[in-house]
CSV table of C-alpha atoms in Angstrom, one decimal:
chain,number,residue,atom,x,y,z
A,1,MET,CA,16.9,78.4,14.3
A,2,MET,CA,16.7,77.1,10.8
A,3,ARG,CA,20.3,75.5,11.4
A,4,LYS,CA,19.5,74.0,14.7
A,5,GLN,CA,15.4,72.4,13.1
A,6,ALA,CA,18.2,71.7,10.2
A,7,VAL,CA,20.3,69.6,13.3
A,8,VAL,CA,17.4,68.3,14.8
A,9,VAL,CA,16.2,66.8,11.4
A,10,VAL,CA,19.2,64.8,11.0
A,11,VAL,CA,19.4,63.5,14.3
A,12,SER,CA,15.9,62.7,14.2
A,13,THR,CA,16.5,61.0,10.3
A,14,ALA,CA,20.1,59.0,11.9
A,15,ALA,CA,18.1,57.9,15.2
A,16,THR,CA,15.3,56.1,12.9
A,17,VAL,CA,17.6,54.6,11.3
A,18,VAL,CA,19.2,52.8,13.9
A,19,VAL,CA,16.0,51.5,15.1
A,20,ILE,CA,15.4,50.7,11.6
A,21,ALA,CA,18.8,48.6,11.0
A,22,ALA,CA,18.4,47.3,14.7
A,23,VAL,CA,15.0,45.9,13.6
A,24,LEU,CA,16.1,44.5,10.5
A,25,ARG,CA,19.1,42.8,12.5
A,26,GLN,CA,16.4,41.0,15.0
A,27,TRP,CA,14.4,40.5,12.1
A,28,LYS,CA,17.6,38.4,10.2
A,29,ARG,CA,18.4,37.0,14.0
A,30,ILE,CA,14.8,35.2,13.7
A,31,LYS,CA,14.9,34.3,10.3
A,32,ASP,CA,17.9,32.5,11.0
A,33,ARG,CA,17.2,30.8,14.3
A,34,GLU,CA,14.5,29.6,12.4
A,35,ARG,CA,15.9,28.4,9.4
A,36,LYS,CA,18.5,26.2,11.8
A,37,GLN,CA,15.3,25.1,13.5
A,38,THR,CA,14.5,23.9,10.4
A,39,GLN,CA,17.3,21.7,9.4
A,40,ARG,CA,17.5,20.6,12.5
A,41,ILE,CA,14.0,18.7,12.1
A,42,VAL,CA,15.0,17.7,8.6
A,43,ARG,CA,18.3,16.6,9.8
A,44,LYS,CA,17.0,14.6,12.7
A,45,LEU,CA,14.1,12.8,10.3
A,46,ALA,CA,16.7,12.0,8.7
A,47,ARG,CA,18.7,10.8,10.6
A,48,GLU,CA,15.8,8.6,12.3
A,49,CYS,CA,14.2,7.4,9.2
A,50,ALA,CA,17.7,5.8,7.9
A,51,THR,CA,18.0,2.5,6.1
A,52,PRO,CA,21.0,1.6,5.6
A,53,VAL,CA,21.5,-1.8,4.8
A,54,HIS,CA,22.3,-3.7,8.1
A,55,LYS,CA,19.4,-2.1,9.1
A,56,LEU,CA,17.2,-3.6,5.8
A,57,TRP,CA,18.9,-6.7,7.4
A,58,GLN,CA,17.8,-6.8,10.7
A,59,VAL,CA,14.0,-5.7,10.0
A,60,SER,CA,13.6,-8.9,7.1
A,61,ASN,CA,16.2,-11.0,10.0
A,62,ALA,CA,12.7,-10.7,12.1
A,63,LEU,CA,10.1,-11.4,10.0
A,64,VAL,CA,12.1,-13.8,8.9
A,65,SER,CA,11.8,-14.8,12.9
A,66,GLU,CA,8.2,-13.8,12.6
A,67,MET,CA,7.6,-15.9,10.3
A,68,GLU,CA,8.6,-19.2,11.1
A,69,ALA,CA,7.0,-18.5,14.7
A,70,SER,CA,3.9,-18.1,13.1
A,71,LEU,CA,4.1,-21.7,10.7
A,72,ALA,CA,5.1,-23.8,13.5
A,73,SER,CA,2.4,-23.3,16.1
A,74,ASN,CA,-2.1,-21.6,16.8
A,75,ASP,CA,-0.5,-20.3,20.4
A,76,ILE,CA,2.3,-18.7,19.8
A,77,THR,CA,1.9,-14.4,20.0
A,78,THR,CA,3.5,-13.1,17.4
A,79,THR,CA,3.0,-10.0,15.1
A,80,LEU,CA,2.1,-12.3,12.0
A,81,ASN,CA,-0.6,-13.7,11.3
A,82,MET,CA,0.7,-16.0,8.8
A,83,LEU,CA,-2.9,-16.9,7.4
A,84,VAL,CA,-3.3,-21.1,5.5
A,85,SER,CA,-5.3,-20.3,1.9
A,86,TYR,CA,-7.1,-22.5,1.5
A,87,VAL,CA,-6.8,-22.1,-2.6
A,88,ALA,CA,-4.8,-25.5,-2.6
A,89,SER,CA,-3.1,-25.2,-6.4
A,90,LEU,CA,-2.2,-21.7,-7.9
A,91,PRO,CA,-2.4,-21.3,-12.3
A,92,ASN,CA,0.6,-23.5,-14.3
A,93,GLY,CA,-0.1,-21.7,-17.1
A,94,ASP,CA,-2.4,-23.6,-20.1
A,95,GLU,CA,-5.9,-22.5,-18.4
A,96,LYS,CA,-8.1,-21.7,-20.9
A,97,GLY,CA,-11.0,-20.1,-21.5
A,98,LEU,CA,-12.6,-17.4,-20.5
A,99,TYR,CA,-13.2,-16.8,-17.1
A,100,TYR,CA,-14.5,-14.3,-14.3
A,101,GLY,CA,-14.1,-12.2,-11.3
A,102,LEU,CA,-14.8,-10.1,-8.3
A,103,ASN,CA,-13.3,-7.6,-5.8
A,104,LEU,CA,-15.1,-6.7,-3.0
A,105,ARG,CA,-13.4,-3.1,-1.8
A,106,GLY,CA,-14.6,-0.9,0.8
A,107,THR,CA,-18.2,0.8,-1.1
A,108,ASP,CA,-17.9,-1.1,-4.3
A,109,PHE,CA,-16.5,-3.8,-6.8
A,110,LEU,CA,-15.1,-5.0,-9.2
A,111,ILE,CA,-16.1,-7.5,-11.6
A,112,LEU,CA,-13.9,-8.8,-14.2
A,113,CYS,CA,-14.0,-11.6,-17.6
A,114,ALA,CA,-11.1,-11.8,-19.4
A,115,ARG,CA,-10.4,-15.3,-22.1
A,116,PHE,CA,-7.2,-17.0,-21.8
A,117,GLY,CA,-5.2,-18.7,-24.3
A,118,GLY,CA,-2.7,-21.4,-22.3
A,119,LYS,CA,0.7,-21.7,-22.4
A,120,ASN,CA,1.6,-18.4,-20.6
A,121,GLU,CA,-0.1,-16.6,-23.4
A,122,PRO,CA,-1.3,-13.3,-21.9
A,123,ILE,CA,-5.0,-12.5,-21.2
A,124,SER,CA,-6.7,-11.4,-23.5
A,125,ASP,CA,-10.7,-9.0,-24.0
A,126,LEU,CA,-10.4,-7.9,-20.3
A,127,TYR,CA,-13.1,-6.3,-19.6
A,128,ARG,CA,-14.3,-4.9,-15.9
A,129,GLU,CA,-16.8,-2.8,-14.5
A,130,GLU,CA,-17.3,-0.9,-11.3
A,131,ILE,CA,-20.0,-1.0,-9.4
A,132,SER,CA,-20.8,1.2,-6.0
A,133,ILE,CA,-22.8,-0.1,-3.5
A,134,PRO,CA,-25.6,1.5,-2.0
A,135,SER,CA,-25.2,2.9,1.5
A,136,ASN,CA,-28.5,1.1,2.1
A,137,VAL,CA,-26.9,-2.5,1.2
A,138,MET,CA,-23.8,-1.6,2.4
A,139,HIS,CA,-25.0,-1.6,6.1
A,140,GLY,CA,-27.4,-4.3,5.3
A,141,THR,CA,-27.5,-8.1,6.2
A,142,SER,CA,-24.5,-10.4,3.9
A,143,GLN,CA,-27.8,-11.6,2.0
A,144,GLU,CA,-29.1,-8.0,1.1
A,145,LEU,CA,-24.4,-7.9,0.2
A,146,CYS,CA,-24.4,-11.3,-1.8
A,147,GLU,CA,-27.7,-11.0,-3.3
A,148,PHE,CA,-26.9,-7.2,-4.9
A,149,ILE,CA,-23.9,-8.4,-5.9
A,150,ALA,CA,-25.5,-11.0,-7.7
A,151,VAL,CA,-27.3,-9.2,-9.9
A,152,GLY,CA,-25.1,-6.9,-10.4
A,153,ILE,CA,-22.7,-10.2,-11.5
A,154,ALA,CA,-25.4,-11.1,-14.0
A,155,GLN,CA,-26.1,-9.0,-15.8
A,156,PHE,CA,-22.3,-8.6,-16.5
A,157,VAL,CA,-22.8,-11.8,-18.1
A,158,SER,CA,-25.2,-11.3,-19.8
A,159,GLU,CA,-23.4,-8.6,-21.1
A,160,HIS,CA,-19.7,-10.1,-22.5
A,161,PRO,CA,-21.3,-13.9,-22.6
A,162,GLU,CA,-19.2,-17.4,-22.8
A,163,ASN,CA,-19.3,-18.9,-26.7
A,164,ASP,CA,-19.7,-22.5,-28.0
A,165,SER,CA,-16.5,-22.9,-27.5
A,166,ASP,CA,-16.5,-22.6,-23.5
A,167,THR,CA,-18.1,-25.2,-22.7
A,168,PRO,CA,-21.0,-23.1,-21.2
A,169,ASP,CA,-22.6,-25.8,-19.7
A,170,LYS,CA,-20.0,-26.8,-17.4
A,171,GLN,CA,-20.3,-25.3,-13.9
A,172,LYS,CA,-17.3,-22.5,-13.5
A,173,LYS,CA,-15.8,-21.4,-10.5
A,174,LEU,CA,-16.0,-17.2,-9.5
A,175,GLY,CA,-12.8,-15.7,-8.4
A,176,PHE,CA,-13.5,-13.5,-5.2
A,177,THR,CA,-10.8,-11.5,-3.7
A,178,LEU,CA,-11.1,-8.5,-1.2
A,179,SER,CA,-9.3,-5.5,-1.4
A,180,CYS,CA,-10.9,-3.3,1.8
A,181,SER,CA,-8.9,-2.9,6.0
A,182,VAL,CA,-10.3,-2.5,8.8
A,183,ASP,CA,-8.0,0.7,10.1
A,184,GLN,CA,-8.3,2.2,6.2
A,185,ALA,CA,-11.8,2.3,6.3
A,186,ALA,CA,-11.8,4.0,10.0
A,187,SER,CA,-8.7,6.5,9.3
A,188,ALA,CA,-11.0,7.3,5.8
A,189,SER,CA,-14.4,7.0,7.5
A,190,ALA,CA,-15.8,4.7,5.3
A,191,SER,CA,-18.4,2.2,6.4
A,192,THR,CA,-18.2,-0.2,8.9
A,193,SER,CA,-19.0,-3.1,7.4
A,194,ALA,CA,-15.7,-3.2,6.1
A,195,SER,CA,-14.5,-4.6,8.9
A,196,LYS,CA,-17.3,-7.4,8.7
A,197,TRP,CA,-15.7,-7.7,4.9
A,198,LYS,CA,-11.9,-8.4,6.0
A,199,THR,CA,-13.5,-11.3,8.2
A,200,PHE,CA,-14.2,-13.3,5.0
A,201,ALA,CA,-10.7,-12.9,3.7
A,202,THR,CA,-8.3,-14.4,7.3
A,203,ALA,CA,-11.0,-16.7,8.2
A,204,THR,CA,-13.1,-18.4,5.9
A,205,ASP,CA,-12.9,-21.8,8.0
A,206,ASP,CA,-15.1,-20.0,10.4
A,207,ALA,CA,-18.6,-19.8,10.8
A,208,VAL,CA,-19.0,-16.3,9.1
A,209,GLY,CA,-17.2,-17.2,6.1
A,210,LYS,CA,-18.8,-20.3,5.4
A,211,ALA,CA,-21.8,-18.7,5.6
A,212,PHE,CA,-21.0,-15.8,3.4
A,213,ILE,CA,-19.7,-18.2,1.0
A,214,LEU,CA,-23.2,-20.3,1.2
A,215,ASP,CA,-25.2,-16.8,1.0
A,216,ILE,CA,-22.5,-15.7,-2.5
A,217,ASN,CA,-23.3,-18.9,-4.2
A,218,GLN,CA,-27.4,-19.2,-3.6
A,219,ALA,CA,-28.3,-15.7,-4.4
A,220,LEU,CA,-25.5,-16.9,-7.7
A,221,GLU,CA,-28.0,-19.6,-8.5
A,222,LYS,CA,-31.2,-17.7,-7.4
A,223,HIS,CA,-30.0,-15.4,-10.3
A,224,GLY,CA,-28.7,-18.1,-12.9
A,225,VAL,CA,-25.8,-17.2,-12.7
A,226,ASN,CA,-23.2,-21.1,-14.0
A,227,MET,CA,-21.2,-19.8,-11.1
A,228,HIS,CA,-19.3,-21.1,-8.0
A,229,VAL,CA,-17.3,-19.6,-5.0
A,230,ASN,CA,-15.0,-22.1,-3.5
A,231,THR,CA,-12.8,-19.1,-1.1
A,232,LEU,CA,-13.2,-15.8,-0.7
A,233,VAL,CA,-8.7,-14.7,-0.2
A,234,ASP,CA,-7.0,-11.1,0.5
A,235,ASP,CA,-6.3,-9.6,-2.8
A,236,SER,CA,-2.2,-10.6,-2.5
A,237,ILE,CA,-3.4,-14.3,-3.3
A,238,GLY,CA,-4.6,-13.5,-6.1
A,239,ASN,CA,-2.0,-11.2,-7.2
A,240,LEU,CA,0.8,-14.4,-7.0
A,241,ALA,CA,-1.9,-16.7,-8.5
A,242,GLY,CA,-1.4,-14.0,-12.0
A,243,GLY,CA,2.0,-14.2,-10.8
A,244,ARG,CA,1.9,-17.9,-11.0
A,245,TYR,CA,-0.1,-17.9,-14.3
A,246,TYR,CA,3.0,-16.5,-16.6
A,247,ASN,CA,6.4,-17.1,-14.5
A,248,LYS,CA,6.2,-21.0,-12.6
A,249,ASP,CA,9.3,-19.4,-10.5
A,250,GLY,CA,6.4,-16.6,-9.2
A,251,VAL,CA,6.5,-17.2,-4.9
A,252,ALA,CA,5.4,-14.4,-3.3
A,253,ALA,CA,3.3,-11.8,-4.0
A,254,VAL,CA,2.8,-7.8,-2.1
A,255,THR,CA,0.0,-5.4,-2.2
A,256,LEU,CA,0.9,-2.0,-2.4
A,257,GLY,CA,-2.1,0.7,-2.1
A,258,MET,CA,-3.6,2.5,0.4
A,259,GLY,CA,-2.9,-0.4,2.9
A,260,THR,CA,-0.4,-3.1,2.7
A,261,ASN,CA,0.0,-7.1,2.2
A,262,ALA,CA,1.7,-9.7,0.9
A,263,ALA,CA,1.6,-13.6,0.4
A,264,TYR,CA,4.1,-16.8,-0.9
A,265,VAL,CA,3.9,-20.0,-1.7
A,266,ASP,CA,5.8,-21.7,0.9
A,267,SER,CA,6.2,-26.4,1.7
A,268,SER,CA,3.5,-28.1,3.5
A,269,GLN,CA,6.0,-29.6,5.9
A,270,SER,CA,7.0,-25.5,6.4
A,271,VAL,CA,3.7,-24.7,8.2
A,272,PRO,CA,3.7,-27.3,11.5
A,273,LYS,CA,0.5,-25.7,12.2
A,274,TRP,CA,-1.8,-26.4,9.9
A,275,GLN,CA,-3.3,-29.1,10.7
A,276,GLY,CA,-6.1,-30.4,7.6
A,277,PRO,CA,-5.0,-33.2,4.9
A,278,SER,CA,-1.8,-31.4,2.9
A,279,PRO,CA,-2.7,-30.8,-0.6
A,280,LYS,CA,-1.1,-32.9,-3.7
A,281,SER,CA,0.6,-30.1,-4.6
A,282,GLY,CA,2.1,-29.9,-1.8
A,283,GLU,CA,2.6,-26.1,-1.7
A,284,MET,CA,0.3,-24.3,0.7
A,285,VAL,CA,-0.1,-20.2,0.1
A,286,ILE,CA,0.1,-17.9,2.9
A,287,SER,CA,-1.3,-14.4,2.7
A,288,MET,CA,1.2,-12.6,5.8
A,289,GLU,CA,-0.7,-9.5,6.5
A,290,TRP,CA,2.2,-8.5,6.8
A,291,GLY,CA,1.2,-4.8,7.9
A,292,ASN,CA,1.0,-6.0,11.2
A,293,PHE,CA,4.5,-6.4,11.0
A,294,SER,CA,6.2,-5.3,14.4
A,295,SER,CA,10.2,-5.1,15.4
A,296,SER,CA,12.3,-2.9,17.6
A,297,HIS,CA,14.6,-2.6,14.0
A,298,LEU,CA,11.9,-0.8,12.4
A,299,PRO,CA,12.8,3.2,12.4
A,300,VAL,CA,10.2,4.6,14.5
A,301,THR,CA,9.6,8.4,14.9
A,302,GLU,CA,7.7,11.2,17.1
A,303,PHE,CA,6.2,11.4,13.5
A,304,ASP,CA,4.9,7.6,13.4
A,305,ALA,CA,3.8,7.2,17.1
A,306,SER,CA,1.9,9.9,17.2
A,307,ILE,CA,-0.1,8.4,14.0
A,308,ASP,CA,-0.6,5.0,15.9
A,309,ALA,CA,-1.6,6.8,18.8
A,310,GLU,CA,-4.4,8.3,17.8
A,311,SER,CA,-5.4,5.3,15.0
A,312,SER,CA,-8.7,3.3,15.4
A,313,ASN,CA,-5.9,0.2,16.3
A,314,PRO,CA,-2.9,1.0,18.7
A,315,GLY,CA,-0.1,-0.8,18.2
A,316,SER,CA,-1.0,-2.7,15.2
A,317,ARG,CA,-0.4,-2.9,11.8
A,318,ILE,CA,3.3,-0.7,12.7
A,319,PHE,CA,4.2,-1.3,9.1
A,320,GLU,CA,1.3,-0.8,7.2
A,321,LYS,CA,1.5,3.2,9.6
A,322,MET,CA,5.6,3.2,7.3
A,323,VAL,CA,4.8,1.7,4.0
A,324,SER,CA,1.5,2.5,2.3
A,325,GLY,CA,-0.5,4.4,0.6
A,326,MET,CA,-2.7,5.3,4.0
A,327,TYR,CA,-0.5,6.8,5.5
A,328,LEU,CA,2.9,8.4,3.8
A,329,GLY,CA,0.9,11.4,3.5
A,330,GLU,CA,0.1,11.7,6.6
A,331,ILE,CA,3.5,11.4,8.2
A,332,VAL,CA,5.0,13.8,5.2
A,333,ARG,CA,2.0,16.7,6.6
A,334,ARG,CA,2.9,16.0,11.2
A,335,VAL,CA,6.8,17.1,10.1
A,336,LEU,CA,5.3,20.1,8.3
A,337,LEU,CA,2.6,21.0,11.1
A,338,LYS,CA,6.0,20.4,13.6
A,339,MET,CA,7.6,22.8,11.1
A,340,ALA,CA,5.3,24.9,10.8
A,341,GLN,CA,4.5,25.8,15.0
A,342,GLU,CA,8.2,25.5,15.8
A,343,THR,CA,10.5,27.4,12.6
A,344,ALA,CA,7.3,29.7,11.5
A,345,LEU,CA,8.6,27.3,7.7
A,346,PHE,CA,4.7,28.8,6.3
A,347,GLY,CA,4.6,32.2,8.5
A,348,ASP,CA,1.7,31.8,11.2
A,349,VAL,CA,0.4,28.0,11.2
A,350,PRO,CA,-2.3,27.2,7.9
A,351,PRO,CA,-5.2,26.5,9.4
A,352,LYS,CA,-5.7,23.3,7.0
A,353,LEU,CA,-1.9,21.6,7.8
A,354,MET,CA,-3.9,20.5,10.9
A,355,VAL,CA,-6.1,19.2,9.1
A,356,PRO,CA,-5.7,14.9,9.3
A,357,TYR,CA,-4.5,12.7,6.4
A,358,LEU,CA,-5.5,16.2,4.2
A,359,LEU,CA,-2.2,15.3,2.4
A,360,ARG,CA,-2.9,12.1,0.3
A,361,SER,CA,-0.1,9.6,-1.5
A,362,PRO,CA,-1.1,10.3,-5.0
A,363,ASP,CA,-0.7,14.7,-3.8
A,364,MET,CA,2.9,13.5,-2.0
A,365,ALA,CA,4.1,12.1,-4.6
A,366,ALA,CA,3.2,14.7,-6.8
A,367,MET,CA,5.5,16.8,-5.0
A,368,HIS,CA,8.1,14.7,-4.6
A,369,GLN,CA,9.0,14.2,-8.1
A,370,ASP,CA,8.6,17.5,-8.9
A,371,THR,CA,12.0,18.7,-11.1
A,372,SER,CA,10.4,21.8,-12.4
A,373,GLU,CA,12.0,25.4,-11.7
A,374,ASP,CA,12.3,26.4,-8.4
A,375,HIS,CA,9.6,23.5,-7.9
A,376,GLU,CA,6.5,25.1,-9.6
A,377,VAL,CA,3.7,21.5,-8.7
A,378,VAL,CA,5.1,21.5,-4.7
A,379,ASN,CA,3.7,25.2,-4.5
A,380,GLU,CA,0.6,24.6,-6.6
A,381,LYS,CA,-0.6,20.6,-4.0
A,382,LEU,CA,0.9,24.1,-1.1
A,383,GLN,CA,-1.8,25.9,-2.5
A,384,GLU,CA,-4.1,23.7,-3.5
A,385,ILE,CA,-4.5,21.6,-0.2
A,386,PHE,CA,-3.5,23.9,2.4
A,387,GLU,CA,-4.6,27.4,1.0
A,388,ILE,CA,-0.5,28.6,1.4
A,389,THR,CA,0.4,30.9,-0.8
A,390,ASN,CA,3.8,32.3,0.4
A,391,SER,CA,5.9,29.5,0.0
A,392,THR,CA,9.9,29.9,-1.4
A,393,PRO,CA,11.2,28.1,-3.5
A,394,MET,CA,13.9,26.8,-0.5
A,395,VAL,CA,10.4,25.7,1.6
A,396,ARG,CA,9.0,24.4,-1.4
A,397,GLU,CA,13.1,22.3,-1.5
A,398,ILE,CA,12.6,21.5,2.1
A,399,VAL,CA,9.0,20.1,1.8
A,400,ALA,CA,9.9,18.3,-1.2
A,401,GLU,CA,13.3,16.8,0.4
A,402,VAL,CA,10.9,15.9,3.3
A,403,CYS,CA,8.9,13.8,0.9
A,404,ASP,CA,11.4,11.7,-0.3
A,405,ILE,CA,13.1,10.9,3.6
A,406,VAL,CA,9.4,9.5,4.5
A,407,ALA,CA,9.3,7.7,0.8
A,408,GLU,CA,12.9,6.4,1.1
A,409,ARG,CA,12.0,4.4,4.3
A,410,GLY,CA,9.5,3.7,3.0
A,411,ALA,CA,9.7,1.8,-0.2
A,412,ARG,CA,13.4,0.4,1.7
A,413,LEU,CA,11.5,-1.1,4.2
A,414,VAL,CA,8.6,-3.2,1.6
A,415,GLY,CA,12.4,-3.8,-0.4
A,416,ALA,CA,13.6,-5.6,3.5
A,417,GLY,CA,10.2,-7.3,3.6
A,418,ILE,CA,10.7,-9.2,-0.1
A,419,VAL,CA,13.9,-10.0,0.8
A,420,GLY,CA,13.1,-11.8,4.0
A,421,ILE,CA,10.4,-13.7,2.1
A,422,ILE,CA,12.7,-15.1,0.0
A,423,LYS,CA,15.3,-15.4,2.6
A,424,LYS,CA,12.7,-18.0,4.5
A,425,LEU,CA,12.3,-20.4,1.0
A,426,GLY,CA,16.2,-20.3,0.8
A,427,ARG,CA,15.9,-19.4,-2.6
A,428,ILE,CA,18.2,-16.1,-2.7
A,429,GLU,CA,21.4,-17.9,-3.8
A,430,ASN,CA,19.9,-20.8,-6.1
A,431,LYS,CA,16.7,-20.4,-7.2
A,432,ARG,CA,15.5,-17.3,-9.5
A,433,SER,CA,12.2,-16.1,-7.4
A,434,VAL,CA,9.8,-13.8,-9.2
A,435,VAL,CA,7.8,-11.1,-6.7
A,436,THR,CA,5.1,-9.8,-8.2
A,437,VAL,CA,3.9,-6.3,-7.1
A,438,GLU,CA,0.8,-4.3,-7.1
A,439,GLY,CA,-1.5,-1.5,-6.4
A,440,GLY,CA,-1.1,2.5,-7.0
A,441,LEU,CA,1.8,3.4,-4.9
A,442,TYR,CA,4.3,0.7,-6.5
A,443,GLU,CA,2.3,1.8,-9.9
A,444,HIS,CA,2.5,5.2,-9.9
A,445,TYR,CA,5.2,6.3,-7.4
A,446,ARG,CA,8.0,6.5,-9.7
A,447,VAL,CA,10.8,7.1,-7.3
A,448,PHE,CA,9.1,4.9,-4.7
A,449,ARG,CA,9.5,2.0,-6.9
A,450,ASN,CA,12.6,2.6,-8.2
A,451,TYR,CA,13.8,3.2,-4.8
A,452,LEU,CA,12.7,-0.8,-3.3
A,453,HIS,CA,14.2,-2.3,-5.9
A,454,SER,CA,17.6,-0.3,-4.6
A,455,SER,CA,17.6,-1.8,-1.9
A,456,VAL,CA,16.4,-5.5,-2.8
A,457,TRP,CA,20.0,-4.5,-5.0
A,458,GLU,CA,21.3,-3.0,-2.3
A,459,MET,CA,21.3,-6.1,0.1
A,460,LEU,CA,21.7,-8.7,-2.2
A,461,GLY,CA,25.2,-7.3,-3.9
A,462,ASN,CA,25.6,-8.1,-7.9
A,463,GLU,CA,25.7,-11.8,-7.1
A,464,LEU,CA,22.7,-12.6,-5.7
A,465,SER,CA,20.3,-9.7,-6.8
A,466,ASP,CA,19.8,-11.6,-10.0
A,467,ASN,CA,18.1,-14.0,-8.4
A,468,VAL,CA,14.9,-12.1,-7.0
A,469,ILE,CA,12.3,-10.1,-9.8
A,470,VAL,CA,11.3,-7.6,-8.3
A,471,GLU,CA,7.6,-6.7,-11.0
A,472,HIS,CA,4.7,-5.3,-11.3
A,473,SER,CA,1.1,-7.3,-11.4
A,474,HIS,CA,-0.8,-8.3,-14.5
A,475,GLY,CA,-4.2,-7.3,-15.5
A,476,GLY,CA,-4.1,-4.2,-13.7
A,477,SER,CA,-6.2,-4.1,-10.6
A,478,GLY,CA,-8.2,-6.5,-9.6
A,479,ALA,CA,-8.1,-8.7,-11.7
A,480,GLY,CA,-5.5,-11.8,-9.4
A,481,ALA,CA,-9.5,-13.0,-8.8
A,482,LEU,CA,-9.5,-14.3,-13.1
A,483,PHE,CA,-6.5,-16.2,-12.3
A,484,LEU,CA,-7.6,-17.6,-9.1
A,485,ALA,CA,-11.3,-18.8,-11.3
A,486,ALA,CA,-9.2,-20.0,-13.8
A,487,SER,CA,-7.5,-22.2,-11.7
A,488,GLN,CA,-10.3,-23.1,-9.6
A,489,THR,CA,-12.4,-24.4,-12.4
A,490,GLN,CA,-9.0,-26.3,-14.2
A,491,ASN,CA,-7.8,-27.6,-11.2
A,492,PRO,CA,-10.8,-28.9,-9.0
A,493,GLU,CA,-8.1,-29.6,-5.8
A,494,SER,CA,-8.4,-25.7,-5.2
């Protein structure tokens, strides 16, 4: 009897071992399939986001074609607005004195002042103050907004006054730039008044823009501020003014932050659609609104298509949705969500991974640039943002790789855009051109910046790449308004 029981136990144990082994084999097969599917998704993403040099030239040439078509006539439909700015002249480096500028953003504005020493000397005594705009003012009238701004400027000027050598009796120009974008505001659930402000930058010749300029100048006079606003322009034009102050070869500026835009200097003869008087300088400052650029040559993926379809402006600002800080993290999040749903990358799908725009570009940059052993920064960010607590080193490596693919594509497309501008100007082969870049994406995302520079070098090669210098802007965020104030005050034509 005892022997029979022992036999039964042995047989039962053996059967259990067989079952467990079968379960383990099945589990291993499932995990192998999931791992292979994850790798397939990554490879497909890398393939669709690839930007070899020939692809970059296709994008660059398409941009040039859109630029030329838009400049030819207002009746031609293109993806670029190519707005002719009312800034008639840029700094020449000889500007001297204390100047004030204002940069209006989505929910606040930045007031700055700095002293110019002339002879291309760096600006000094730079002061800045950020002022939040109350909700009732943001949703109020143009006059209420201008009143609030004028009060802030008056207080700032009293704290940072001119000295006797600054000839305070002479009325100076107040540089005024705008940094807000319609779709950024909508995507971030910001104030709808951001769209109203954006129209001031893009339509200074219409009734709305002129009315705002009148309102701000009346408010400045009311509060005893001896300054005058000539034009409202996109901050890319301000950055271009800063680049020209320091270098006469400064021909273009790019803004790379939550949104993106580019501005450049063209000859008046190259702008057939312009019907007004030509500036004495023979130059015209153009705001490209290049975030709206679109072409069949852009490497668009299913993730870009879904972001566009779900945005507040489907079919618009395609370039911006592929390269700017507002969208890079969201592209990565959507890729990770697909992996989580189809390959169980994180086990059960983390609920927070399904929340749109939860992954910001600074966090994406931190994960991408993580050089710690086992990607500990990636692990921290996954826990902090998505509450993912069970990531393995292999999973973290995949996350970092996705960040790399998305960032590299975005940076290289910007590089192609820069080359396109220089090609349009005919300066690639025989002239030195300086392009100023401003924005947190360029300033703080080191790998993104390096990819951008390398794409320009790859496109132009050893012989020509030295002709195009891409450098960070001077003075920091919003400082372009100061350079506009200096040039507009000392060059009355502007």
